[in-house]
Tab-separated table of C-alpha atoms in Angstrom:
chain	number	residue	atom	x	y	z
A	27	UNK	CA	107.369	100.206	87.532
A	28	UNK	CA	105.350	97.836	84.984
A	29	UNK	CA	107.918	95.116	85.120
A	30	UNK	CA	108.433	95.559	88.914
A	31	UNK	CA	105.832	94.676	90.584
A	32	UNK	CA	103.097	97.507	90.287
A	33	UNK	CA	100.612	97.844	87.118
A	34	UNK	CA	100.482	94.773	84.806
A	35	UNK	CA	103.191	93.221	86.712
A	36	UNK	CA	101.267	93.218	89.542
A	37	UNK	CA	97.922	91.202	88.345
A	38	UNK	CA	99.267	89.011	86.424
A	39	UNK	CA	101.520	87.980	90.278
A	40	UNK	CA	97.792	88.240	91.735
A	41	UNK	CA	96.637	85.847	88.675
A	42	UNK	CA	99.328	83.153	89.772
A	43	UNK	CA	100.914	83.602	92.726
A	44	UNK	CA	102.892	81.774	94.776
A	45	UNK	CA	101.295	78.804	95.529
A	46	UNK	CA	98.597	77.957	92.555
A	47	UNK	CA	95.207	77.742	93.034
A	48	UNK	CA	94.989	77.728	96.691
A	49	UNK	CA	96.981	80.699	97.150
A	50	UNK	CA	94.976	82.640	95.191
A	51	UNK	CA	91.709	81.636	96.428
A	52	UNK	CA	93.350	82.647	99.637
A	53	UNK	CA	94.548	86.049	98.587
A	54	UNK	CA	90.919	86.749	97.426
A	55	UNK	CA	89.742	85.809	100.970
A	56	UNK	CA	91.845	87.841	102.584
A	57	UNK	CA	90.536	90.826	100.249
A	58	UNK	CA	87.237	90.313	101.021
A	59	UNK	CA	88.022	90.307	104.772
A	60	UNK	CA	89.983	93.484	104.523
A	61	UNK	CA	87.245	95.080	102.824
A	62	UNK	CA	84.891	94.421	105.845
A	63	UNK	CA	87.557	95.505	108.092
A	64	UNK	CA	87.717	98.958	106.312
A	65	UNK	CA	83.636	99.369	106.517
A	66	UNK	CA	84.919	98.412	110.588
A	67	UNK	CA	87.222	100.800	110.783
A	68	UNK	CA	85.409	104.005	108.980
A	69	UNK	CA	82.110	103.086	110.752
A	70	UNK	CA	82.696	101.252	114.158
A	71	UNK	CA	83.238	104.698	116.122
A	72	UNK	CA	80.464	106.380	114.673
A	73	UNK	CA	77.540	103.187	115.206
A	74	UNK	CA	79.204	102.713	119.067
A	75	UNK	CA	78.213	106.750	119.372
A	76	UNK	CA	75.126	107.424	117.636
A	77	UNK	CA	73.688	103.902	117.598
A	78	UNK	CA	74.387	102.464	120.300
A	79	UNK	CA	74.898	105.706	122.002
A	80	UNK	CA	77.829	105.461	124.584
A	81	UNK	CA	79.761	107.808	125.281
A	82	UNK	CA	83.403	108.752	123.965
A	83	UNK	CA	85.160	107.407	127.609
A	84	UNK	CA	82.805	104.124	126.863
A	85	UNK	CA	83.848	103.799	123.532
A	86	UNK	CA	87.653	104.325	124.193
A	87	UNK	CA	87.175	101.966	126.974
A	88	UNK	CA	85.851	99.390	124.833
A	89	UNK	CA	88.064	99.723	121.885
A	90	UNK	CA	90.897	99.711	124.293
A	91	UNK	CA	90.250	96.538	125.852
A	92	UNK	CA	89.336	95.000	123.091
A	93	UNK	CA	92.725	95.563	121.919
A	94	UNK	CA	94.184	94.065	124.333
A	95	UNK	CA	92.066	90.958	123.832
A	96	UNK	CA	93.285	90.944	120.320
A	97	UNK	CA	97.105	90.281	121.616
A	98	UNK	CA	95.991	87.168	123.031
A	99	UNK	CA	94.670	85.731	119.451
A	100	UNK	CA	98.015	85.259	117.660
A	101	UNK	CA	99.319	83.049	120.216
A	102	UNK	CA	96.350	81.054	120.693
A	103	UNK	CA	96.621	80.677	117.020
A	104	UNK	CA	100.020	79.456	116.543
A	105	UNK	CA	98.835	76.978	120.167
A	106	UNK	CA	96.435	75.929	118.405
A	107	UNK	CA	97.873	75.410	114.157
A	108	UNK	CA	100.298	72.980	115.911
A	109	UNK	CA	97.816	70.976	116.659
A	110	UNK	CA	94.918	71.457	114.322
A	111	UNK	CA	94.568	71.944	110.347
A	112	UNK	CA	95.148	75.901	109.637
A	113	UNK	CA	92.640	75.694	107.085
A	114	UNK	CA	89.897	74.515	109.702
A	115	UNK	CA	91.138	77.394	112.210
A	116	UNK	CA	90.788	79.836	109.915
A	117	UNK	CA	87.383	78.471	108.644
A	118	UNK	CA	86.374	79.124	112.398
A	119	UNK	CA	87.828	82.301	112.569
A	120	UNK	CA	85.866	84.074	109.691
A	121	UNK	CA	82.266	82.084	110.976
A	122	UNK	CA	83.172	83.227	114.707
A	123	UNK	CA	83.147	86.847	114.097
A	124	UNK	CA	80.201	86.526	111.818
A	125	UNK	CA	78.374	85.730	114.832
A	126	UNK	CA	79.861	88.607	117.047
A	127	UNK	CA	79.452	90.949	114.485
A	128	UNK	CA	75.735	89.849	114.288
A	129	UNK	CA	75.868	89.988	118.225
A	130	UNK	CA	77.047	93.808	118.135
A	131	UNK	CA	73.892	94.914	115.802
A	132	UNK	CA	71.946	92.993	118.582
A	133	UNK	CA	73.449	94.855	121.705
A	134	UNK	CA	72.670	98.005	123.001
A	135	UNK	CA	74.404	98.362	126.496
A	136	UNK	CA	78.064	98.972	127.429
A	137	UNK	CA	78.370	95.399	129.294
A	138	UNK	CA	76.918	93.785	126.682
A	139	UNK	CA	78.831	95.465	123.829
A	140	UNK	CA	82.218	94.721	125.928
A	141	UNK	CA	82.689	90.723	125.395
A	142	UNK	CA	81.309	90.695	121.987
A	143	UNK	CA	83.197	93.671	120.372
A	144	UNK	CA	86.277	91.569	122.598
A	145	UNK	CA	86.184	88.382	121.486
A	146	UNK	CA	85.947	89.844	117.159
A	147	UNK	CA	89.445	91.721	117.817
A	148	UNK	CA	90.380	88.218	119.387
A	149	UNK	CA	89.381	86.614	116.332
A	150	UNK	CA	90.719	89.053	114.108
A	151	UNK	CA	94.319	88.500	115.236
A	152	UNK	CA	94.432	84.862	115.704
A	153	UNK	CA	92.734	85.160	111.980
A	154	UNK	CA	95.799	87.381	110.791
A	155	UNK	CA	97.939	84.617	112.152
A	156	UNK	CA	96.671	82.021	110.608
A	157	UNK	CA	96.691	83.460	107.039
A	158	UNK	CA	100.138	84.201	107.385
A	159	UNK	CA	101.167	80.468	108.552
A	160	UNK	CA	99.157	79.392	105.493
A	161	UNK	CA	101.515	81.349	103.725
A	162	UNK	CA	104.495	80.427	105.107
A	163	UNK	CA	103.108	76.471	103.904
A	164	UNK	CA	101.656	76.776	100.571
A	165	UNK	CA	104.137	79.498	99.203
A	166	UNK	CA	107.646	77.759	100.361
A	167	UNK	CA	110.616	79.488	99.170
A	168	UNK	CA	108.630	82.009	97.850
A	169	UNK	CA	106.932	83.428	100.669
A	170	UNK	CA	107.872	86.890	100.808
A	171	UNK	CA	106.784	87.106	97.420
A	172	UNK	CA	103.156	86.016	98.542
A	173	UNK	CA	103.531	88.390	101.582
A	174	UNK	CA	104.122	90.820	99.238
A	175	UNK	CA	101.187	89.602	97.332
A	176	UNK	CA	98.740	89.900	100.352
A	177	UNK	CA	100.001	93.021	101.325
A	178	UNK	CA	98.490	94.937	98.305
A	179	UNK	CA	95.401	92.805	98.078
A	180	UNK	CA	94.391	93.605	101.940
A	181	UNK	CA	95.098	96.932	101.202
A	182	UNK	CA	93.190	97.154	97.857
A	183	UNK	CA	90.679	95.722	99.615
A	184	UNK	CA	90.586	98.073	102.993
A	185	UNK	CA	90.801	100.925	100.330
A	186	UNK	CA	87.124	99.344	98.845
A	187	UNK	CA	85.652	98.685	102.052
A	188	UNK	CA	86.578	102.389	103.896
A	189	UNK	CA	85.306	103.635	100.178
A	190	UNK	CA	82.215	102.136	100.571
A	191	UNK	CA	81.773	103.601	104.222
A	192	UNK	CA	82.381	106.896	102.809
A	193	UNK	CA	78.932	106.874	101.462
A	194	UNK	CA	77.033	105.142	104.137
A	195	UNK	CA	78.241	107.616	106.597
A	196	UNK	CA	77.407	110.286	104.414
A	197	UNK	CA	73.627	109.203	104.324
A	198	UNK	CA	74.469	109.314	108.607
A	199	UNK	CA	70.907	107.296	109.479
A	200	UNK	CA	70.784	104.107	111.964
A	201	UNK	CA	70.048	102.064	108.822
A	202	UNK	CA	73.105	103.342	106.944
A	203	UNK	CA	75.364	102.500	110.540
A	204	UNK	CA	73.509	99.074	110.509
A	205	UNK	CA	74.234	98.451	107.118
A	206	UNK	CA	77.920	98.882	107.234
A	207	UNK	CA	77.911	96.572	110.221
A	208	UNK	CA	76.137	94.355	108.163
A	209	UNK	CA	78.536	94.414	105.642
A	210	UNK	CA	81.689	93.554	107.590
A	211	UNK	CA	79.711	90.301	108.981
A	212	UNK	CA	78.344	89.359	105.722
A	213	UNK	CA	82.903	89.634	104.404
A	214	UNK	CA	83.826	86.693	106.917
A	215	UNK	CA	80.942	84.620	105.678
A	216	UNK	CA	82.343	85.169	101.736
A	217	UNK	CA	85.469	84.389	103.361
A	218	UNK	CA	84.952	81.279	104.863
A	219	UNK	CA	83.679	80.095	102.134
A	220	UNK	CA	86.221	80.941	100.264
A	221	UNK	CA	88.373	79.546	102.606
A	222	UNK	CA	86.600	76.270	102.737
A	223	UNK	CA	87.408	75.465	98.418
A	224	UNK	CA	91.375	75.145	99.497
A	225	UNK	CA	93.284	72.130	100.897
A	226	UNK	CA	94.935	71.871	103.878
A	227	UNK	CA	98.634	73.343	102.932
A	228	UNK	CA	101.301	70.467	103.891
A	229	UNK	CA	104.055	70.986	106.658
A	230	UNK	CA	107.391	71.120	105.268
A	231	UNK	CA	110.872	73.054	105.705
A	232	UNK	CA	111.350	76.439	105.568
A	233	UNK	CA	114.301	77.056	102.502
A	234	UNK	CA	117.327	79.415	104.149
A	235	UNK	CA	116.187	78.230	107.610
A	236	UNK	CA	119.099	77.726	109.936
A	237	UNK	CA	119.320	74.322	111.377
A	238	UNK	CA	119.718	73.501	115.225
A	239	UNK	CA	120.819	76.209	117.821
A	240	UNK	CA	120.866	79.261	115.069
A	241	UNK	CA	116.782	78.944	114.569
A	242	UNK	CA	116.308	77.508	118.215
A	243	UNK	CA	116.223	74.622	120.234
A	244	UNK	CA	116.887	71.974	118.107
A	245	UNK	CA	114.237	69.352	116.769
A	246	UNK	CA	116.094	65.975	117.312
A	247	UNK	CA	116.450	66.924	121.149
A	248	UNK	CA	113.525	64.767	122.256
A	249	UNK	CA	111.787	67.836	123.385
A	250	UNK	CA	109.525	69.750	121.895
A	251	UNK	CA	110.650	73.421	121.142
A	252	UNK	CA	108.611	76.416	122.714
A	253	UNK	CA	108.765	79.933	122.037
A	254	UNK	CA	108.012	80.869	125.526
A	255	UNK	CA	111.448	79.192	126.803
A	256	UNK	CA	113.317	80.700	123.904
A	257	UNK	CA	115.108	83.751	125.085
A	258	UNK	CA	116.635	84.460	121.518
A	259	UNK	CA	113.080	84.675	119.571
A	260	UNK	CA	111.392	86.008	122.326
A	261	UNK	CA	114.366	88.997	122.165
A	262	UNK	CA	113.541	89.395	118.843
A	263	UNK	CA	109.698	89.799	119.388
A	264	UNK	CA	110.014	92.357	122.171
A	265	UNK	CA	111.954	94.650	119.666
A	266	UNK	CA	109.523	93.746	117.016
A	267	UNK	CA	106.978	95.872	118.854
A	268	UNK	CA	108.968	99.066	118.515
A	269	UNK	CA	109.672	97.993	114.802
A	270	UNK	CA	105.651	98.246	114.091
A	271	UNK	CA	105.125	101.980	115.327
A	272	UNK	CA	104.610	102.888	111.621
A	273	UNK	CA	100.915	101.851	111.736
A	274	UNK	CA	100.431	104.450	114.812
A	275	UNK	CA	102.738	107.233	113.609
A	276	UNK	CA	100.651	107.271	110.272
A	277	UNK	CA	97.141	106.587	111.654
A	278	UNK	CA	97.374	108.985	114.606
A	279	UNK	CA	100.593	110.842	114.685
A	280	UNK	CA	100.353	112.543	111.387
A	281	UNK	CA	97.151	113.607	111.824
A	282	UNK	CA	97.083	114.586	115.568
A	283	UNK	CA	100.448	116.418	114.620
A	284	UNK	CA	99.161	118.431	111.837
A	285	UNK	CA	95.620	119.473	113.424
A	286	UNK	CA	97.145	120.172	116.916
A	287	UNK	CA	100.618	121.576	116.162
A	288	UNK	CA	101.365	123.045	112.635
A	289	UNK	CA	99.365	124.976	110.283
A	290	UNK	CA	99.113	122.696	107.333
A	291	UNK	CA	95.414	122.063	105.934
A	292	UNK	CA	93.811	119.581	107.507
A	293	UNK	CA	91.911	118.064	104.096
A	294	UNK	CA	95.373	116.885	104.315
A	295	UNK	CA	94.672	114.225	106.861
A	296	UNK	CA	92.770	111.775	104.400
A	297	UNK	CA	95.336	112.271	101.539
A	298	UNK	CA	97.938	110.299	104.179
A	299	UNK	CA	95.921	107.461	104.398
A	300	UNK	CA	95.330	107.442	100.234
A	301	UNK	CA	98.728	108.077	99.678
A	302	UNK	CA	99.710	105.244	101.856
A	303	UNK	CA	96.608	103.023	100.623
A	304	UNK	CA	97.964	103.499	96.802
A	305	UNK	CA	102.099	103.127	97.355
A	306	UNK	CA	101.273	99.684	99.105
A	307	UNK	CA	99.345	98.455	96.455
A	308	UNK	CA	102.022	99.566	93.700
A	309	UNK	CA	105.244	98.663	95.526
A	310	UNK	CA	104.772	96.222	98.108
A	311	UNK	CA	106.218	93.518	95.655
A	312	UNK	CA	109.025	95.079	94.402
A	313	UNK	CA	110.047	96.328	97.711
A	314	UNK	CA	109.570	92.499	98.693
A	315	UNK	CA	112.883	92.090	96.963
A	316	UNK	CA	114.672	93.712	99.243
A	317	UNK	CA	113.878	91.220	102.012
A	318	UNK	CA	114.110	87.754	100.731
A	319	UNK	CA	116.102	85.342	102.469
A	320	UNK	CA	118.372	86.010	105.689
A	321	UNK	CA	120.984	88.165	104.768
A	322	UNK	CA	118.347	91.144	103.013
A	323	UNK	CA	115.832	90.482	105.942
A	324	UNK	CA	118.454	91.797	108.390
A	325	UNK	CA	119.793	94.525	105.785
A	326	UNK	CA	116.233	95.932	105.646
A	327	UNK	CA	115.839	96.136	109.360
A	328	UNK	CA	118.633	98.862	109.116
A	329	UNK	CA	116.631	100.486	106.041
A	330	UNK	CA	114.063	100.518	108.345
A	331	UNK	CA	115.636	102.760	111.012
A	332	UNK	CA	116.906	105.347	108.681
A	333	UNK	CA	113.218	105.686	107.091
A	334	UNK	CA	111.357	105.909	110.293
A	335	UNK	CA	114.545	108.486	111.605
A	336	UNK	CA	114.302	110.799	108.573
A	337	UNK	CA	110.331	110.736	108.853
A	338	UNK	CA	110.408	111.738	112.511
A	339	UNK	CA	113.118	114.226	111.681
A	340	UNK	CA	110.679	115.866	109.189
A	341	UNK	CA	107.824	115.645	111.760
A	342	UNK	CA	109.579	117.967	113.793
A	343	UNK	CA	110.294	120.186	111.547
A	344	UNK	CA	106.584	120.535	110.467
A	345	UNK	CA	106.305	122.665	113.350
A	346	UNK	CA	108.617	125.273	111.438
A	347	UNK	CA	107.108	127.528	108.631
A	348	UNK	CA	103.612	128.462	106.883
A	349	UNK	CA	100.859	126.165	105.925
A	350	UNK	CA	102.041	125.180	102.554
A	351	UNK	CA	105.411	124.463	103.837
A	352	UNK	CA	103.904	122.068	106.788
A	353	UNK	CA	102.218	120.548	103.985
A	354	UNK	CA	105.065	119.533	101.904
A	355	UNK	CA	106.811	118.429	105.066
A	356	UNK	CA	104.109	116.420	106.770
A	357	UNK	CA	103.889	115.010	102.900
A	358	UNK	CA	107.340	113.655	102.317
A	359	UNK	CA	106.996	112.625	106.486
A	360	UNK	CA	103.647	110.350	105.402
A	361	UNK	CA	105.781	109.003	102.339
A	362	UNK	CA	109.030	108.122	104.271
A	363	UNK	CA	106.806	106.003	107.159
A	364	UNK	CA	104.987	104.435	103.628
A	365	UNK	CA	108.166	103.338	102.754
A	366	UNK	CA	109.140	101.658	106.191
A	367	UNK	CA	106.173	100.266	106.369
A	368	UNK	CA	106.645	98.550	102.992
A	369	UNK	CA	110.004	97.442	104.460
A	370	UNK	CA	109.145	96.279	107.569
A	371	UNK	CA	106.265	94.406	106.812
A	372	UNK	CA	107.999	92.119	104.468
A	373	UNK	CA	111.114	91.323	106.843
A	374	UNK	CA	109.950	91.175	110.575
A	375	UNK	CA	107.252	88.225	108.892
A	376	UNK	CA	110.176	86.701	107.203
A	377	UNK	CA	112.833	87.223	110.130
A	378	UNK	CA	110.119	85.313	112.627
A	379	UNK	CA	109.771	82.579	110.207
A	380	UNK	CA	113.972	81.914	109.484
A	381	UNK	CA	114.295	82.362	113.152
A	382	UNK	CA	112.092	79.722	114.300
A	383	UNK	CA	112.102	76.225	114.604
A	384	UNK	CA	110.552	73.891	111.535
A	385	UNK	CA	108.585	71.715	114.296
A	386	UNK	CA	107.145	74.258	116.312
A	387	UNK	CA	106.710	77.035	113.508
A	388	UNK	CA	103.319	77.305	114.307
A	389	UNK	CA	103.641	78.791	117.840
A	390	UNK	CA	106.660	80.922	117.004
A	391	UNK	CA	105.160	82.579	114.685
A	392	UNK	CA	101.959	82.665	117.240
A	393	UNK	CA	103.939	84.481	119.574
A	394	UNK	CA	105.701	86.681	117.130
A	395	UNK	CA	102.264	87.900	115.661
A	396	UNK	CA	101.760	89.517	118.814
A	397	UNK	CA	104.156	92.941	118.786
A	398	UNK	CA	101.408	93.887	116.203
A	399	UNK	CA	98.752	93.600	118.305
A	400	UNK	CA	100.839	95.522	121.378
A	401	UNK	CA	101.982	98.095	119.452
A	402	UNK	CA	98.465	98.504	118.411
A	403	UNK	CA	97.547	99.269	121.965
A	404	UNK	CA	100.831	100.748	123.244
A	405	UNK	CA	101.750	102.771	120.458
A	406	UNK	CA	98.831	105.396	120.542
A	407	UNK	CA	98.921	106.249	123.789
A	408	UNK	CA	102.820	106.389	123.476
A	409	UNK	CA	102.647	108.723	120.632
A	410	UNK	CA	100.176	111.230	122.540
A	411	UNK	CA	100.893	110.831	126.057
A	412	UNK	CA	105.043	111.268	125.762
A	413	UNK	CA	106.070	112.034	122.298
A	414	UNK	CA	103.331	114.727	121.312
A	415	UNK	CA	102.971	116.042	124.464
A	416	UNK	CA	107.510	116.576	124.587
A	417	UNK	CA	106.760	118.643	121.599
A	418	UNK	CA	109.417	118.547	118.604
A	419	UNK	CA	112.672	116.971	120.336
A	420	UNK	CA	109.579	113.863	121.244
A	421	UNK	CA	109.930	112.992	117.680
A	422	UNK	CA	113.557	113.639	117.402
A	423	UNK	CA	114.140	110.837	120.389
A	424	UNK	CA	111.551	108.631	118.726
A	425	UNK	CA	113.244	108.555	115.797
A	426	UNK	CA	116.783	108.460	117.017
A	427	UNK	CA	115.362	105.402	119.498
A	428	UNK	CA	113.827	103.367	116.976
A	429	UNK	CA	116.572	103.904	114.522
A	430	UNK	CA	118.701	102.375	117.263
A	431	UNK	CA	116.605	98.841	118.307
A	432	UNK	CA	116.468	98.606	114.227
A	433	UNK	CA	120.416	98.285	115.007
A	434	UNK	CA	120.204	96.312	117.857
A	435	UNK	CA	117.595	93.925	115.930
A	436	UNK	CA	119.848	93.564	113.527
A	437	UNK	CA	122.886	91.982	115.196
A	438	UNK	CA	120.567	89.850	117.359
A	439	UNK	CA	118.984	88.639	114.111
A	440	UNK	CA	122.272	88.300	111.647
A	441	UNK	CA	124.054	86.775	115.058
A	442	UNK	CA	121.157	83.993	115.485
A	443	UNK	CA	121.014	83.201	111.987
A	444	UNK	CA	124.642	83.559	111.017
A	445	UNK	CA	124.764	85.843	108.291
A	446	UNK	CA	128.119	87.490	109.453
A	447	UNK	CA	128.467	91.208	110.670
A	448	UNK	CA	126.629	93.845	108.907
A	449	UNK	CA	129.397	96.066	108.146
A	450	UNK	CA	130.598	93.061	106.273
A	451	UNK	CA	127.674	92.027	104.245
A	452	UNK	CA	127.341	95.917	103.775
A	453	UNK	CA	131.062	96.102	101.867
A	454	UNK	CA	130.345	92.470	100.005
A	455	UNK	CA	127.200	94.358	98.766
């Protein structure tokens, strides 16, 4: 693993990434800003409750719909890259939800809390976006490498910031809840200015792109491309959403799953989240590999399926045996949607970049950023309301479902960007 991408291999790539200087004043940003989003995520339930005391229908509420605010800041994002520097955006970005987060220690009530807490998840997504595109520009060629790259940074840096949570919430006072708040505002200001010491990454083509009708409607035709008259690319973001229900399957079916229907310990619920936290850090690059260019990006999609099929196969089976045996199930369950994770993460951002057009890249990849941010907000309620609730054959059909639009994504993909038949590159191979 040291020459692969985890241990020394992997600082010395954080050292000099893709990029130069700029990238890695950018992946430093983006750690920052993932550690205030894991003081966020530890803390945010618990202030809402016992701070600003609302209720757990309130807080749902609110989380909910600011969830749904978030999907609209990835395509207001790309809207908006194509028109303005990325760097600036961003810049704006990390200073607007330094003032909401300030705003949220300042609110007390429900309808106050609503807009505010609203507008930050907006910001966080069309910020997500914008550090990808940034990518996409100063990396070149390279860019699933710096994916890669920012992959185990963010998560490094979540890792820190839910770390340091763990001890404010276990001094439990208002100033402890305040503090944490604090915390996450004071990350976006470190970030901007971070942020502000790089230079505008130039526009240029995308290597392995396909020209004309295979990435889209073509640039020479006089009209300006759009993703939102692109049946092809917006095919391939609709099955994108499915391909992102490894975030909810490891932040709330595991642990739902394991406290609700099998026996295993449930000090068992935080190891998932460590175990996940430490693999993405020490294999995100190497795994990167495995999705460079056209022809691997589609290949992984099909990795993808069988990963997320074995882990739901194993889910079910938790169900079946004593504690320890649950535990060693649920385990090698949390390892196998790791692993897809680390898979799809690499290829669905390199699949919307090859698939879209060089002179409207920016609001492709707008668009495509947003089957995160629905899955986000579809996929827990999916995973509690009809696969939970069906029992063991839910996760069977899960599996077995997503393991078949992986398929389906597949030919779309390898059709638009002519890379020949799978079963074909799968023989070559």
């Amino acid at each position: 693993m040291r020459g692969s991408g985890g241990g020394p291999g992997l600082l010395a790539q954080l050292r000099h990434p893709p990029g130069g200087r700029d990238a890695r004043i950018m992946l430093l940003a983006l750690a920052v800003d993932r550690t205030g989003s894991g003081l966020w995520a530890a803390s945010s339930v618990l202030y809402l409750t016992f701070v600003t005391h609302l209720s757990a229908q309130q807080t749902g509420v609110l989380l909910g719909a600011a969830g749904v605010a978030g999907i609209v800041g990835s395509p207001l994002a790309g809207w908006l890259a194509g028109r303005l520097p990325v760097r600036m955006l961003l810049i704006g970005c990390h200073l607007l939800r330094l003032v909401t987060l300030g705003l949220v220690l300042a609110c007390a009530g429900f309808g106050a809390l609503l807009p505010v807490v609203a507008v930050t998840y907006l910001g966080d997504r069309a910020a997500k976006t914008l550090e990808m595109l940034f990518a996409t520009r100063v990396a070149g060629e390279r860019r699933v490498a710096y994916q890669a790259l920012s992959r185990s940074a963010a998560n490094a840096g979540y890792g820190v910031g839910a770390g340091v949570a763990a001890l404010g919430l276990a001094v439990g006072t208002t100033d402890a809840y305040r503090a944490l708040i604090l915390g996450n505002a004071l990350s976006f200001a470190v970030a901007a200015a971070l942020v502000w010491r790089t230079a505008e990454p130039a526009r240029g083509p995308v290597p392995g792109a396909p020209a004309g009708p295979a990435g889209g409607p073509a640039s020479g035709s006089g009209r300006r491309p759009g993703p939102w008259r692109d049946r092809g690319y917006l095919r391939f973001v609709l099955l994108d959403i499915p391909m992102n229900l490894d975030d909810s399957v490891l932040g709330v079916g595991l642990p739902l799953w394991l406290v609700n229907r099998t026996s295993a310990p449930h000090a068992l619920v935080p190891v998932f989240l460590v175990l996940n936290t430490v693999l993405v850090v020490v294999l995100q690059l190497s795994v990167s590999k495995r999705a460079e260019g056209p022809r691997r990006a589609t290949r992984a999609l099909l990795l993808y399926g069988g990963l997320m099929l074995v882990c739901c196969v194993f889910m079910a089976l938790a169900t079946r045996g004593g504690a320890w045996v649950a535990a060693v199930v649920l385990l090698a369950a949390a390892l196998l949607v790791t692993l897809a994770e680390l898979m799809r993460s690499v290829s669905s951002w390199e699949l919307a970049v090859l698939l879209a057009p060089e002179d409207a890249r920016a609001a492709y990849l707008g668009v495509a950023g947003m089957a995160q941010s629905v899955q986000k907000s579809a996929g827990p309620p999916l995973l509690t309301g009809v696969v939970m609730a069906a029992g063991p054959v839910g996760w069977l059909v899960l599996g077995a479902a997503v393991a078949g639009l992986a398929v389906a994504q597949n030919r779309i993909c390898a059709r638009r960007l002519g890379v020949g038949p799978p079963r074909t590159e799968a023989v070559a191979h």
